[in-house]
CSV table of C-alpha atoms and ligand atoms in Angstrom, one decimal:
chain,number,residue,atom,x,y,z
A,85,MET,CA,-200.6,-72.7,-94.4
A,86,PRO,CA,-200.6,-71.5,-90.8
A,87,GLU,CA,-200.5,-67.8,-90.2
A,88,LEU,CA,-198.4,-66.6,-87.3
A,89,TRP,CA,-197.4,-63.2,-85.8
A,90,ILE,CA,-193.7,-62.4,-85.6
A,91,GLU,CA,-193.2,-59.3,-83.4
A,92,GLY,CA,-196.7,-58.2,-84.4
A,93,ARG,CA,-196.2,-58.9,-88.1
A,94,ALA,CA,-198.4,-61.5,-89.8
A,95,VAL,CA,-196.5,-64.2,-91.9
A,96,ARG,CA,-197.7,-67.3,-93.6
A,97,VAL,CA,-195.5,-70.4,-93.3
A,98,PRO,CA,-195.6,-73.9,-94.6
A,99,ASP,CA,-197.1,-76.5,-92.4
A,100,GLY,CA,-194.5,-78.7,-90.7
A,101,SER,CA,-192.0,-75.9,-90.3
A,102,SER,CA,-190.4,-75.1,-87.0
A,103,VAL,CA,-190.9,-71.7,-85.4
A,104,LEU,CA,-187.1,-71.2,-85.9
A,105,ALA,CA,-187.4,-71.7,-89.6
A,106,ALA,CA,-190.3,-69.3,-89.8
A,107,LEU,CA,-188.2,-66.7,-88.1
A,108,GLN,CA,-185.1,-67.4,-90.2
A,109,ASN,CA,-187.2,-67.3,-93.4
A,110,ALA,CA,-188.6,-63.9,-92.3
A,111,GLY,CA,-185.0,-62.7,-92.4
A,112,ILE,CA,-184.5,-62.8,-88.6
A,113,ARG,CA,-181.2,-64.5,-87.8
A,114,THR,CA,-180.5,-62.6,-84.6
A,115,LEU,CA,-182.8,-64.1,-82.0
A,116,ARG,CA,-181.5,-62.6,-78.8
A,117,GLN,CA,-178.6,-60.7,-77.3
A,118,SER,CA,-176.1,-62.2,-75.0
A,119,LEU,CA,-175.3,-61.0,-71.5
A,120,SER,CA,-172.6,-58.7,-72.9
A,121,GLY,CA,-174.9,-57.5,-75.7
A,122,GLU,CA,-173.6,-59.7,-78.6
A,123,PRO,CA,-176.1,-60.7,-81.2
A,124,ARG,CA,-176.9,-64.5,-81.1
A,125,GLY,CA,-178.7,-66.9,-83.4
A,126,ALA,CA,-179.5,-70.6,-83.5
A,127,LEU,CA,-176.5,-72.9,-83.1
A,128,CYS,CA,-177.4,-76.5,-82.6
A,129,GLY,CA,-180.8,-76.9,-84.3
A,130,MET,CA,-181.7,-79.8,-82.0
A,131,GLY,CA,-182.7,-78.4,-78.6
A,132,SER,CA,-179.4,-78.4,-76.7
A,133,CYS,CA,-177.8,-74.9,-77.0
A,134,LEU,CA,-180.9,-72.8,-76.2
A,135,GLU,CA,-179.7,-70.0,-78.3
A,136,CYS,CA,-183.0,-70.1,-80.3
A,137,ARG,CA,-185.2,-69.4,-77.4
A,138,ALA,CA,-188.0,-66.9,-77.8
A,139,LEU,CA,-191.5,-66.3,-76.4
A,140,VAL,CA,-194.2,-68.2,-78.2
A,141,ASP,CA,-197.7,-67.3,-76.9
A,142,GLY,CA,-196.1,-66.0,-73.7
A,143,ARG,CA,-194.0,-69.1,-73.0
A,144,VAL,CA,-190.2,-69.4,-73.3
A,145,VAL,CA,-189.5,-72.2,-75.8
A,146,ARG,CA,-186.7,-73.4,-77.9
A,147,THR,CA,-188.0,-72.4,-81.3
A,148,CYS,CA,-186.1,-75.1,-83.1
A,149,LEU,CA,-188.2,-77.7,-81.3
A,150,THR,CA,-191.5,-75.9,-81.7
A,151,PRO,CA,-193.7,-76.7,-84.6
A,152,VAL,CA,-195.6,-73.7,-86.1
A,153,ARG,CA,-199.3,-73.5,-85.4
A,154,ASP,CA,-201.9,-71.2,-86.7
A,155,GLY,CA,-202.2,-68.0,-84.7
A,156,GLN,CA,-199.0,-68.2,-82.7
A,157,HIS,CA,-197.6,-65.0,-81.4
A,158,ILE,CA,-193.8,-64.9,-81.4
A,159,THR,CA,-191.7,-62.3,-79.5
A,160,LEU,CA,-187.9,-62.1,-79.5
A,161,PHE,CA,-185.5,-61.6,-76.6
A,162,ALA,CA,-183.4,-59.2,-78.7
A,163,GLU,CA,-183.0,-55.5,-77.7
A,164,GLY,CA,-181.3,-56.4,-74.4
A,165,VAL,CA,-184.2,-58.4,-73.1
A,166,HIS,CA,-183.3,-61.7,-71.6
A,167,ASP,CA,-185.0,-64.3,-69.4
A,168,ARG,CA,-183.1,-64.3,-66.2
B,267,MET,CA,-200.6,-80.8,-63.8
B,268,THR,CA,-198.5,-83.9,-62.9
B,269,VAL,CA,-199.8,-87.2,-64.4
B,270,GLU,CA,-198.8,-90.7,-63.2
B,271,ALA,CA,-198.0,-93.3,-65.8
B,272,HIS,CA,-196.6,-96.8,-65.9
B,273,THR,CA,-194.6,-98.8,-68.5
B,274,ASP,CA,-192.5,-101.9,-68.5
B,275,ILE,CA,-189.8,-100.5,-70.6
B,276,ALA,CA,-188.9,-96.8,-71.3
B,277,VAL,CA,-186.9,-96.1,-74.4
B,278,VAL,CA,-185.2,-92.7,-74.3
B,279,GLY,CA,-184.5,-91.4,-77.8
B,280,ALA,CA,-186.5,-92.0,-81.0
B,281,GLY,CA,-183.6,-92.2,-83.5
B,282,PRO,CA,-182.6,-95.4,-85.3
B,283,ALA,CA,-181.3,-97.1,-82.1
B,284,GLY,CA,-184.4,-96.1,-80.0
B,285,LEU,CA,-186.8,-97.2,-82.7
B,286,SER,CA,-185.2,-100.5,-83.2
B,287,ALA,CA,-185.0,-101.0,-79.4
B,288,ALA,CA,-188.6,-100.1,-79.0
B,289,LEU,CA,-189.8,-102.5,-81.8
B,290,ASN,CA,-187.8,-105.4,-80.6
B,291,ALA,CA,-188.8,-104.9,-76.9
B,292,ALA,CA,-192.4,-104.6,-78.0
B,293,ARG,CA,-192.3,-108.0,-79.6
B,294,SER,CA,-192.2,-109.5,-76.1
B,295,GLY,CA,-195.6,-108.2,-75.5
B,296,GLN,CA,-194.5,-105.8,-72.7
B,297,THR,CA,-195.5,-102.2,-72.7
B,298,VAL,CA,-193.0,-99.7,-74.1
B,299,THR,CA,-192.9,-95.9,-73.9
B,300,LEU,CA,-190.8,-94.1,-76.4
B,301,ILE,CA,-189.6,-90.7,-75.3
B,302,ASP,CA,-188.1,-87.9,-77.4
B,303,ALA,CA,-187.9,-84.1,-77.4
B,304,GLN,CA,-188.7,-83.8,-81.1
B,305,PRO,CA,-192.2,-83.5,-82.4
B,306,GLY,CA,-191.5,-86.4,-84.8
B,307,ARG,CA,-189.7,-89.8,-84.6
B,308,GLY,CA,-186.5,-90.5,-86.5
B,309,GLY,CA,-183.8,-88.7,-84.4
B,310,GLN,CA,-181.3,-86.4,-86.0
B,311,ILE,CA,-180.4,-88.6,-88.9
B,312,TRP,CA,-183.9,-89.7,-89.9
B,313,ARG,CA,-185.5,-86.4,-88.9
B,314,GLY,CA,-188.8,-85.8,-90.4
B,315,ALA,CA,-189.2,-89.5,-91.5
B,316,LYS,CA,-192.8,-90.3,-92.3
B,317,VAL,CA,-194.5,-93.6,-92.4
B,318,ASP,CA,-196.0,-93.0,-95.8
B,319,THR,CA,-192.9,-92.0,-97.8
B,320,PRO,CA,-190.3,-94.3,-99.2
B,321,HIS,CA,-187.5,-94.1,-96.6
B,322,PRO,CA,-185.3,-96.6,-94.8
B,323,ALA,CA,-187.1,-95.5,-91.6
B,324,ALA,CA,-190.5,-96.1,-92.9
B,325,THR,CA,-190.5,-99.9,-92.5
B,326,LEU,CA,-189.5,-99.5,-88.9
B,327,LEU,CA,-192.1,-96.8,-88.1
B,328,HIS,CA,-194.7,-98.8,-89.8
B,329,ALA,CA,-193.9,-101.9,-87.8
B,330,LEU,CA,-194.0,-99.8,-84.6
B,331,ASP,CA,-197.3,-98.2,-85.4
B,332,ALA,CA,-198.7,-101.8,-85.6
B,333,CYS,CA,-197.7,-102.4,-82.0
B,334,PRO,CA,-200.6,-101.5,-79.7
B,335,ASN,CA,-198.3,-101.8,-76.7
B,336,VAL,CA,-196.0,-98.9,-77.7
B,337,ARG,CA,-196.8,-95.4,-76.5
B,338,TRP,CA,-195.3,-92.3,-78.2
B,339,PRO,CA,-196.1,-89.1,-76.5
B,340,GLY,CA,-193.8,-86.9,-78.6
B,341,GLN,CA,-192.1,-83.6,-77.6
B,342,THR,CA,-191.2,-85.0,-74.2
B,343,GLU,CA,-188.0,-84.9,-72.3
B,344,ILE,CA,-186.6,-86.3,-69.1
B,345,ALA,CA,-186.3,-83.6,-66.5
B,346,TRP,CA,-185.1,-85.7,-63.7
B,347,VAL,CA,-185.0,-89.3,-62.4
B,348,GLU,CA,-186.0,-90.9,-59.1
B,349,ALA,CA,-184.7,-94.5,-58.4
B,350,SER,CA,-185.4,-96.9,-55.6
B,351,GLY,CA,-184.1,-100.4,-56.0
B,352,ASP,CA,-185.1,-101.8,-59.4
B,353,ASP,CA,-187.9,-99.3,-59.8
B,354,ARG,CA,-187.3,-96.1,-61.6
B,355,THR,CA,-189.4,-93.0,-62.0
B,356,LEU,CA,-188.6,-90.8,-65.0
B,357,ILE,CA,-190.0,-87.3,-64.6
B,358,LEU,CA,-191.0,-86.3,-68.1
B,359,HIS,CA,-191.6,-82.7,-69.3
B,360,GLY,CA,-193.9,-82.2,-72.3
B,361,PRO,CA,-196.2,-79.6,-73.7
B,362,ASP,CA,-198.8,-80.5,-71.1
B,363,GLY,CA,-196.5,-80.3,-68.1
B,364,LEU,CA,-195.0,-83.1,-66.0
B,365,THR,CA,-195.5,-86.9,-66.1
B,366,ARG,CA,-194.1,-89.3,-63.6
B,367,LEU,CA,-193.4,-92.4,-65.6
B,368,HIS,CA,-192.8,-95.5,-63.5
B,369,THR,CA,-190.7,-98.0,-65.3
B,370,GLY,CA,-188.9,-101.3,-64.6
B,371,ARG,CA,-186.2,-101.1,-67.3
B,372,VAL,CA,-184.8,-98.2,-69.3
B,373,ILE,CA,-183.1,-98.3,-72.7
B,374,LEU,CA,-181.0,-95.1,-73.4
B,375,ALA,CA,-180.7,-94.2,-77.0
B,376,THR,CA,-180.0,-90.5,-76.6
B,377,GLY,CA,-177.6,-90.3,-79.5
B,378,ALA,CA,-174.9,-87.7,-79.8
B,379,VAL,CA,-174.5,-84.0,-80.1
B,380,GLU,CA,-172.1,-82.0,-82.2
B,381,ARG,CA,-168.9,-80.8,-80.8
B,382,PHE,CA,-168.4,-77.0,-81.3
B,383,LEU,CA,-164.9,-75.6,-81.1
B,384,PRO,CA,-164.7,-71.9,-80.4
B,385,PHE,CA,-162.8,-69.6,-82.8
B,386,PRO,CA,-163.1,-65.8,-83.2
B,387,GLY,CA,-166.5,-65.0,-84.6
B,388,TRP,CA,-168.1,-68.4,-83.9
B,389,THR,CA,-170.9,-66.7,-81.9
B,390,LEU,CA,-172.2,-64.6,-84.9
B,391,PRO,CA,-175.7,-65.5,-86.1
B,392,GLY,CA,-175.2,-67.5,-89.3
B,393,VAL,CA,-172.6,-69.7,-87.8
B,394,THR,CA,-174.3,-73.0,-86.9
B,395,GLY,CA,-173.4,-76.6,-86.3
B,396,ALA,CA,-173.0,-78.7,-89.4
B,397,GLY,CA,-175.7,-81.3,-88.6
B,398,ALA,CA,-177.5,-78.3,-87.1
B,399,LEU,CA,-177.9,-76.4,-90.4
B,400,GLN,CA,-179.1,-79.7,-92.0
B,401,ALA,CA,-181.6,-80.0,-89.2
B,402,MET,CA,-182.8,-76.4,-89.7
B,403,VAL,CA,-183.2,-77.0,-93.4
B,404,LYS,CA,-185.3,-80.2,-92.7
B,405,ALA,CA,-187.4,-78.0,-90.4
B,406,GLY,CA,-188.1,-75.6,-93.2
B,407,LEU,CA,-185.2,-73.1,-93.4
B,408,ASP,CA,-185.0,-71.9,-97.0
B,409,VAL,CA,-181.3,-71.9,-98.2
B,410,ARG,CA,-182.0,-71.7,-101.9
B,411,GLY,CA,-179.2,-69.6,-103.5
B,412,ALA,CA,-177.5,-69.1,-100.1
B,413,ARG,CA,-173.7,-69.4,-100.0
B,414,VAL,CA,-172.7,-72.0,-97.4
B,415,VAL,CA,-169.3,-73.1,-96.2
B,416,VAL,CA,-169.3,-76.5,-94.5
B,417,ALA,CA,-166.4,-77.1,-92.1
B,418,GLY,CA,-165.2,-79.1,-89.1
B,419,SER,CA,-164.5,-82.8,-89.1
B,420,GLY,CA,-165.9,-86.2,-89.8
B,421,PRO,CA,-168.0,-87.9,-92.4
B,422,LEU,CA,-171.1,-86.0,-91.3
B,423,LEU,CA,-169.8,-83.0,-93.2
B,424,LEU,CA,-170.3,-84.8,-96.5
B,425,ALA,CA,-173.8,-85.8,-95.9
B,426,VAL,CA,-174.6,-82.3,-94.6
B,427,ALA,CA,-173.1,-80.7,-97.8
B,428,ALA,CA,-175.0,-83.0,-100.0
B,429,GLY,CA,-178.3,-82.3,-98.2
B,430,LEU,CA,-177.7,-78.5,-98.3
B,431,ARG,CA,-177.0,-78.7,-102.0
B,432,GLN,CA,-180.1,-80.7,-102.6
B,433,ALA,CA,-182.0,-78.0,-100.8
B,434,GLY,CA,-180.7,-75.4,-103.3
B,435,ALA,CA,-177.8,-73.9,-101.3
B,436,ARG,CA,-174.5,-73.0,-103.0
B,437,VAL,CA,-172.0,-75.1,-101.1
B,438,LEU,CA,-168.7,-73.2,-101.6
B,439,GLY,CA,-166.6,-76.1,-100.2
B,440,ILE,CA,-166.1,-78.6,-97.4
B,441,ALA,CA,-163.2,-77.8,-95.0
B,442,GLU,CA,-162.1,-81.0,-93.2
B,443,GLN,CA,-159.5,-80.5,-90.4
B,444,ALA,CA,-158.2,-84.0,-90.7
B,445,PRO,CA,-155.3,-84.6,-93.1
B,446,LEU,CA,-155.7,-85.9,-96.6
B,447,ALA,CA,-154.7,-89.5,-95.8
B,448,SER,CA,-157.5,-89.9,-93.2
B,449,ALA,CA,-160.1,-88.1,-95.2
B,450,ALA,CA,-159.4,-90.1,-98.3
B,451,ARG,CA,-159.5,-93.4,-96.5
B,452,PHE,CA,-162.5,-92.7,-94.4
B,453,GLY,CA,-164.3,-89.8,-95.9
B,454,LEU,CA,-166.4,-91.4,-98.5
B,455,ALA,CA,-166.2,-94.9,-97.1
B,456,ALA,CA,-167.7,-93.6,-93.9
B,457,ALA,CA,-170.7,-92.4,-95.7
B,458,ARG,CA,-172.1,-95.7,-94.5
B,459,LEU,CA,-172.5,-94.0,-91.2
B,460,GLY,CA,-175.8,-93.1,-92.8
B,461,GLY,CA,-176.4,-96.8,-93.4
B,462,LYS,CA,-175.6,-99.0,-96.5
B,463,ALA,CA,-172.3,-98.9,-98.3
B,464,ARG,CA,-173.9,-97.9,-101.6
B,465,GLU,CA,-174.8,-94.5,-100.2
B,466,SER,CA,-171.2,-93.4,-100.6
B,467,ALA,CA,-171.6,-93.5,-104.4
B,468,GLY,CA,-174.7,-91.5,-104.3
B,469,LEU,CA,-173.0,-89.0,-102.0
B,470,ALA,CA,-170.1,-88.6,-104.4
B,471,TRP,CA,-172.6,-87.8,-107.2
B,472,ALA,CA,-174.5,-85.3,-105.1
B,473,LEU,CA,-171.3,-83.5,-104.2
B,474,ARG,CA,-169.8,-83.4,-107.7
B,475,GLY,CA,-168.1,-80.1,-108.3
B,476,VAL,CA,-168.0,-79.2,-104.6
B,477,GLY,CA,-164.4,-78.6,-103.2
B,478,TYR,CA,-163.3,-81.0,-100.5
B,479,TRP,CA,-160.4,-79.4,-98.6
B,480,PRO,CA,-158.6,-81.7,-96.2
B,481,GLY,CA,-156.2,-80.2,-93.6
B,482,THR,CA,-158.4,-77.1,-93.6
B,483,TYR,CA,-160.2,-75.4,-90.7
B,484,PRO,CA,-162.0,-72.1,-90.0
B,485,VAL,CA,-160.0,-69.5,-88.1
B,486,LEU,CA,-162.3,-66.4,-88.3
B,487,ALA,CA,-165.9,-65.6,-88.9
B,488,GLU,CA,-166.8,-62.0,-89.5
B,489,GLY,CA,-169.8,-59.8,-90.3
B,490,ASN,CA,-171.7,-56.8,-89.2
B,491,GLY,CA,-174.3,-58.3,-86.8
B,492,THR,CA,-174.6,-61.5,-88.8
B,493,LEU,CA,-172.1,-63.7,-90.7
B,494,GLU,CA,-170.7,-62.2,-94.0
B,495,ARG,CA,-167.4,-64.1,-94.5
B,496,VAL,CA,-165.3,-66.9,-93.2
B,497,THR,CA,-161.5,-67.3,-93.2
B,498,LEU,CA,-160.1,-70.8,-93.6
B,499,ARG,CA,-156.6,-71.9,-93.0
B,500,ARG,CA,-154.8,-74.6,-95.0
B,501,ALA,CA,-151.1,-75.4,-94.6
B,502,GLY,CA,-150.5,-72.0,-92.9
B,503,ARG,CA,-152.3,-70.0,-95.7
B,504,ASN,CA,-155.5,-68.1,-95.1
B,505,THR,CA,-158.4,-67.8,-97.6
B,506,THR,CA,-161.5,-65.7,-97.1
B,507,LEU,CA,-164.9,-66.6,-98.5
B,508,ASP,CA,-168.0,-64.5,-98.6
B,509,CYS,CA,-171.0,-66.6,-97.3
B,510,GLU,CA,-174.3,-66.3,-95.5
B,511,TRP,CA,-174.0,-69.6,-93.5
B,512,LEU,CA,-171.1,-71.5,-91.9
B,513,ALA,CA,-172.1,-75.0,-91.0
B,514,VAL,CA,-169.3,-76.1,-88.7
B,515,GLY,CA,-169.1,-79.2,-86.4
B,516,PHE,CA,-166.1,-81.0,-85.1
B,517,GLY,CA,-167.5,-84.5,-84.8
B,518,LEU,CA,-170.1,-85.9,-82.5
B,519,VAL,CA,-170.0,-86.6,-78.8
B,520,PRO,CA,-172.2,-89.1,-77.0
B,521,GLU,CA,-175.2,-87.4,-75.2
B,522,THR,CA,-174.8,-89.0,-71.8
B,523,ARG,CA,-176.8,-86.7,-69.5
B,524,VAL,CA,-179.7,-89.0,-68.8
B,525,ALA,CA,-177.1,-91.8,-68.4
B,526,ALA,CA,-175.3,-89.7,-65.8
B,527,LEU,CA,-178.5,-89.0,-63.9
B,528,LEU,CA,-179.1,-92.8,-63.7
B,529,GLY,CA,-175.5,-93.3,-62.5
B,530,CYS,CA,-174.2,-95.2,-65.6
B,531,ALA,CA,-170.4,-95.5,-65.8
B,532,LEU,CA,-168.7,-94.0,-68.8
B,533,THR,CA,-165.6,-95.1,-70.8
B,534,ASP,CA,-162.4,-93.0,-71.0
B,535,SER,CA,-163.7,-91.5,-74.3
B,536,GLY,CA,-166.9,-90.4,-72.7
B,537,ALA,CA,-169.3,-93.0,-74.0
B,538,VAL,CA,-171.6,-95.1,-71.9
B,539,GLN,CA,-170.1,-98.4,-70.9
B,540,VAL,CA,-172.1,-101.5,-71.9
B,541,ASP,CA,-171.7,-105.3,-71.8
B,542,ALA,CA,-172.5,-107.7,-74.7
B,543,TRP,CA,-176.2,-107.3,-74.0
B,544,GLY,CA,-176.1,-103.6,-74.1
B,545,GLN,CA,-176.6,-103.4,-70.3
B,546,THR,CA,-174.9,-100.4,-68.6
B,547,SER,CA,-173.2,-100.6,-65.2
B,548,VAL,CA,-176.6,-100.0,-63.7
B,549,ARG,CA,-178.9,-103.1,-63.6
B,550,GLY,CA,-181.9,-102.8,-65.7
B,551,VAL,CA,-180.6,-99.8,-67.7
B,552,TYR,CA,-179.5,-100.5,-71.2
B,553,ALA,CA,-177.9,-98.3,-73.9
B,554,ALA,CA,-177.7,-98.4,-77.7
B,555,GLY,CA,-176.5,-96.3,-80.6
B,556,GLU,CA,-174.3,-93.3,-80.6
B,557,ILE,CA,-174.2,-93.0,-76.8
B,558,THR,CA,-172.0,-96.1,-76.6
B,559,GLY,CA,-169.7,-94.7,-79.3
B,560,VAL,CA,-170.4,-92.7,-82.5
B,561,GLY,CA,-170.5,-95.3,-85.3
B,562,GLY,CA,-173.5,-94.6,-87.5
B,563,VAL,CA,-176.9,-96.0,-88.4
B,564,ASP,CA,-176.1,-99.6,-88.9
B,565,LYS,CA,-174.4,-99.8,-85.5
B,566,ALA,CA,-177.3,-98.0,-83.9
B,567,LEU,CA,-179.9,-100.3,-85.4
B,568,HIS,CA,-178.0,-103.4,-84.4
B,569,GLU,CA,-177.4,-102.2,-80.8
B,570,GLY,CA,-181.1,-101.2,-80.6
B,571,THR,CA,-182.0,-104.8,-81.5
B,572,VAL,CA,-179.6,-106.2,-78.9
B,573,ALA,CA,-180.8,-103.8,-76.1
B,574,GLY,CA,-184.5,-104.2,-77.0
B,575,CYS,CA,-184.3,-108.0,-76.9
B,576,ALA,CA,-182.1,-108.1,-73.8
B,577,ALA,CA,-184.2,-105.6,-71.8
B,578,SER,CA,-187.3,-107.6,-72.6
B,579,GLY,CA,-185.9,-111.0,-71.8
B,580,GLN,CA,-185.6,-112.3,-75.4
B,581,ILE,CA,-181.9,-113.3,-75.1
B,582,GLU,CA,-182.5,-116.4,-77.4
B,583,ARG,CA,-183.0,-114.0,-80.3
B,584,LEU,CA,-179.4,-112.7,-79.9
B,585,ARG,CA,-177.3,-115.8,-80.8
B,586,ASP,CA,-175.3,-114.1,-83.6
B,587,ALA,CA,-175.2,-110.6,-82.1
B,588,ALA,CA,-171.6,-110.7,-80.7
B,589,ALA,CA,-169.8,-110.9,-84.0
B,590,THR,CA,-171.8,-108.1,-85.5
B,591,SER,CA,-171.2,-105.9,-82.5
B,592,ALA,CA,-167.4,-106.5,-82.7
B,593,ARG,CA,-167.4,-105.4,-86.4
B,594,HIS,CA,-169.3,-102.2,-85.6
B,595,SER,CA,-166.9,-101.4,-82.7
B,596,ALA,CA,-163.9,-101.9,-84.9
B,597,PHE,CA,-165.3,-99.5,-87.5
B,598,GLN,CA,-166.1,-96.9,-84.9
B,599,ALA,CA,-162.6,-97.0,-83.4
B,600,ALA,CA,-161.0,-96.6,-86.8
B,601,LEU,CA,-163.3,-93.6,-87.4
B,602,ASP,CA,-162.3,-92.0,-84.1
B,603,ARG,CA,-158.6,-92.4,-85.0
B,604,ALA,CA,-159.0,-91.0,-88.6
B,605,PHE,CA,-160.7,-87.8,-87.5
B,606,THR,CA,-158.6,-87.0,-84.4
B,607,LEU,CA,-158.6,-83.3,-83.8
B,608,ARG,CA,-155.4,-81.5,-84.8
B,609,PRO,CA,-153.6,-79.6,-81.9
B,610,GLU,CA,-153.7,-76.3,-83.8
B,611,LEU,CA,-157.5,-76.2,-83.2
B,612,ARG,CA,-156.7,-75.5,-79.5
B,613,GLU,CA,-154.9,-72.3,-80.4
B,614,LEU,CA,-157.9,-70.8,-82.3
B,615,PRO,CA,-159.6,-68.8,-79.6
B,616,ALA,CA,-158.4,-65.3,-79.1
B,617,PRO,CA,-158.3,-64.0,-75.5
B,618,HIS,CA,-161.6,-62.2,-75.9
B,619,THR,CA,-163.3,-65.2,-77.7
B,620,VAL,CA,-166.4,-66.3,-75.8
B,621,ILE,CA,-166.2,-70.0,-74.9
B,622,CYS,CA,-169.3,-70.2,-72.7
B,623,ARG,CA,-172.1,-68.6,-74.8
B,624,CYS,CA,-174.7,-68.6,-72.1
B,625,GLU,CA,-172.7,-66.6,-69.5
B,626,ASP,CA,-170.3,-64.9,-72.0
B,627,VAL,CA,-167.1,-66.3,-70.4
B,628,THR,CA,-164.0,-65.8,-72.5
B,629,HIS,CA,-160.9,-67.8,-73.3
B,630,ALA,CA,-158.8,-65.4,-71.2
B,631,GLN,CA,-161.0,-66.0,-68.2
B,632,LEU,CA,-161.0,-69.8,-68.6
B,633,ARG,CA,-157.5,-70.8,-69.7
B,634,THR,CA,-156.0,-70.1,-66.3
B,635,GLN,CA,-158.6,-72.2,-64.4
B,636,ALA,CA,-157.5,-75.6,-63.0
B,637,GLY,CA,-160.6,-77.5,-64.3
B,638,TRP,CA,-164.3,-77.6,-64.8
B,639,THR,CA,-165.3,-77.2,-61.1
B,640,ASP,CA,-163.0,-74.2,-60.6
B,641,ALA,CA,-164.2,-72.6,-63.8
B,642,LYS,CA,-167.8,-73.0,-62.7
B,643,LEU,CA,-167.1,-71.4,-59.3
B,644,GLN,CA,-164.9,-68.6,-60.6
B,645,THR,CA,-166.6,-67.7,-63.9
B,646,ARG,CA,-170.1,-69.3,-64.0
B,647,CYS,CA,-168.9,-71.2,-67.1
B,648,GLY,CA,-171.4,-73.9,-67.9
B,649,MET,CA,-174.0,-72.6,-65.4
B,650,GLY,CA,-176.2,-70.9,-67.9
B,651,ALA,CA,-179.2,-72.0,-69.9
B,652,CYS,CA,-177.5,-74.8,-71.8
B,653,GLN,CA,-175.9,-76.2,-68.7
B,654,GLY,CA,-172.6,-77.0,-70.4
B,655,ARG,CA,-174.0,-78.8,-73.4
B,656,VAL,CA,-172.0,-76.6,-75.7
B,657,CYS,CA,-169.0,-75.5,-73.6
B,658,GLY,CA,-168.6,-78.9,-71.9
B,659,PRO,CA,-167.3,-80.7,-75.0
B,660,ALA,CA,-165.5,-77.5,-76.1
B,661,THR,CA,-163.5,-77.1,-72.8
B,662,GLU,CA,-162.8,-80.8,-72.9
B,663,ALA,CA,-161.1,-80.3,-76.3
B,664,LEU,CA,-159.5,-76.9,-75.5
B,665,TYR,CA,-158.3,-77.4,-71.9
B,666,GLY,CA,-158.5,-81.2,-71.4
B,667,TRP,CA,-161.1,-80.8,-68.6
B,668,ARG,CA,-163.5,-83.5,-67.7
B,669,PHE,CA,-167.1,-82.2,-67.8
B,670,SER,CA,-169.0,-82.9,-64.6
B,671,GLY,CA,-171.9,-80.7,-64.6
B,672,VAL,CA,-175.0,-82.8,-64.9
B,673,ARG,CA,-177.7,-81.5,-62.6
B,674,PRO,CA,-181.4,-82.0,-62.6
B,675,PRO,CA,-183.6,-80.7,-64.1
B,676,LEU,CA,-182.0,-81.5,-67.5
B,677,THR,CA,-184.4,-79.3,-69.3
B,678,PRO,CA,-185.4,-75.7,-68.2
B,679,LEU,CA,-188.8,-76.1,-66.6
B,680,PRO,CA,-191.4,-73.3,-66.5
B,681,ILE,CA,-191.9,-72.6,-62.9
B,682,SER,CA,-195.7,-72.9,-63.4
B,683,ASP,CA,-195.2,-76.6,-64.2
B,684,LEU,CA,-193.4,-77.2,-61.0
B,685,LEU,CA,-195.8,-75.3,-58.8
B,686,THR,CA,-199.1,-76.8,-60.1
B,687,PRO,CA,-200.4,-79.4,-57.6
B,688,PRO,CA,-200.3,-83.0,-58.8
C,300,LIG,S1,-180.9,-74.0,-81.9
C,300,LIG,FE1,-180.0,-74.9,-80.2
C,300,LIG,S2,-181.7,-75.2,-78.9
C,300,LIG,FE2,-182.6,-74.5,-80.7
């Protein structure tokens, strides 16, 4: 079972999960805040809405398309941080 | 780093249509490259399909794995396209950066995406697409014991509800916006969208005890930060249900972005136009599966075979194809009619309801715009991260606009990948 770091907290997740599932199973459904400050979570589950984006090892990725890997560091865009 | 690569035939999309196209094209001995954004093959419907498990996809994957002339890079998307005469270069983006793939022919099997219709509260975390929640569960989301309402339209809702239940969710009910007559005629019968008529019986069994509510649609999602309850409307009466997830999708729309970049003509209903051999309006570019009209797995497999053979010059293998194609098209047209969206759905957004999630553009800002181009200029609708993938189909349904926003790159590229020298 890979171990990853979600906002500095270590979690073990089953192999084959997406980073999104790892976040959701850790109780995190709000992944970012919108321009006007609304909470947002994953919508499409297949890479088209980009609502699930987060930083994985310093790169902006769509977490629904990103498989978990041992040692990944995941940082959210919540708290008013966004990537533009 | 930018890598140069060559292939005879590029197949875009690794769902049923793409897999069957790739396999059939490969039988000609030409080189085939299969491209898909997902880490695994199978597309949305066969997501997570593995070679070594008993699965309808396994035979196909197994046969493909035995073809030394098929390449499968995985997690790769088309960023943009360069064409000169009959030669095309697809610029692919993957985990290792950019690849310039030179190809003679292209088979598009990019499938379909869910249509989302905005209503108050639809942007709350916990509200997802219908197929989306199923995909998230297949990717590891734990829904054991969670209360889920499934809503929207089309036969996909049934398969989604069955899958969620199997994963341990408490499915409170399935709200189908179409009236009873359509739902009864096409609901279960259309389970063969997932392939094979006998699956409808299995689906009915998997859903025993789950309410199926035709003529019902969501009007409000509420919660403090995340979803806590959903209000459904049926025949003018509202019912509110407590739940953790709302899986809501109003049918599927063909994903035609790559087709648009290549210049392929679309039909009035927004699907890619093809001839009897699956060739689009652009010579050497073929299309198969949901992008030619949403009609399920059997149609996709058949069209994949046709496009795969035609693109690789094996026309002699397609003697009986026309009759089968006609049958699939008829089924698809009947489905479209049965699950037509009811006009009340257009009245759901409140003035402050966000329609464009990326730029937070509201219904009040959009409903006075003349069309897609005006909306973009005046409000930035569709110009955010998703580039109109979500609000395009939504505004089409709400305001009758024709989406026209396909611009390269199709996928957001890290600047570092663009700047590194080739
Ligand atoms: S959930 Fe839509 S892109 Fe990941």
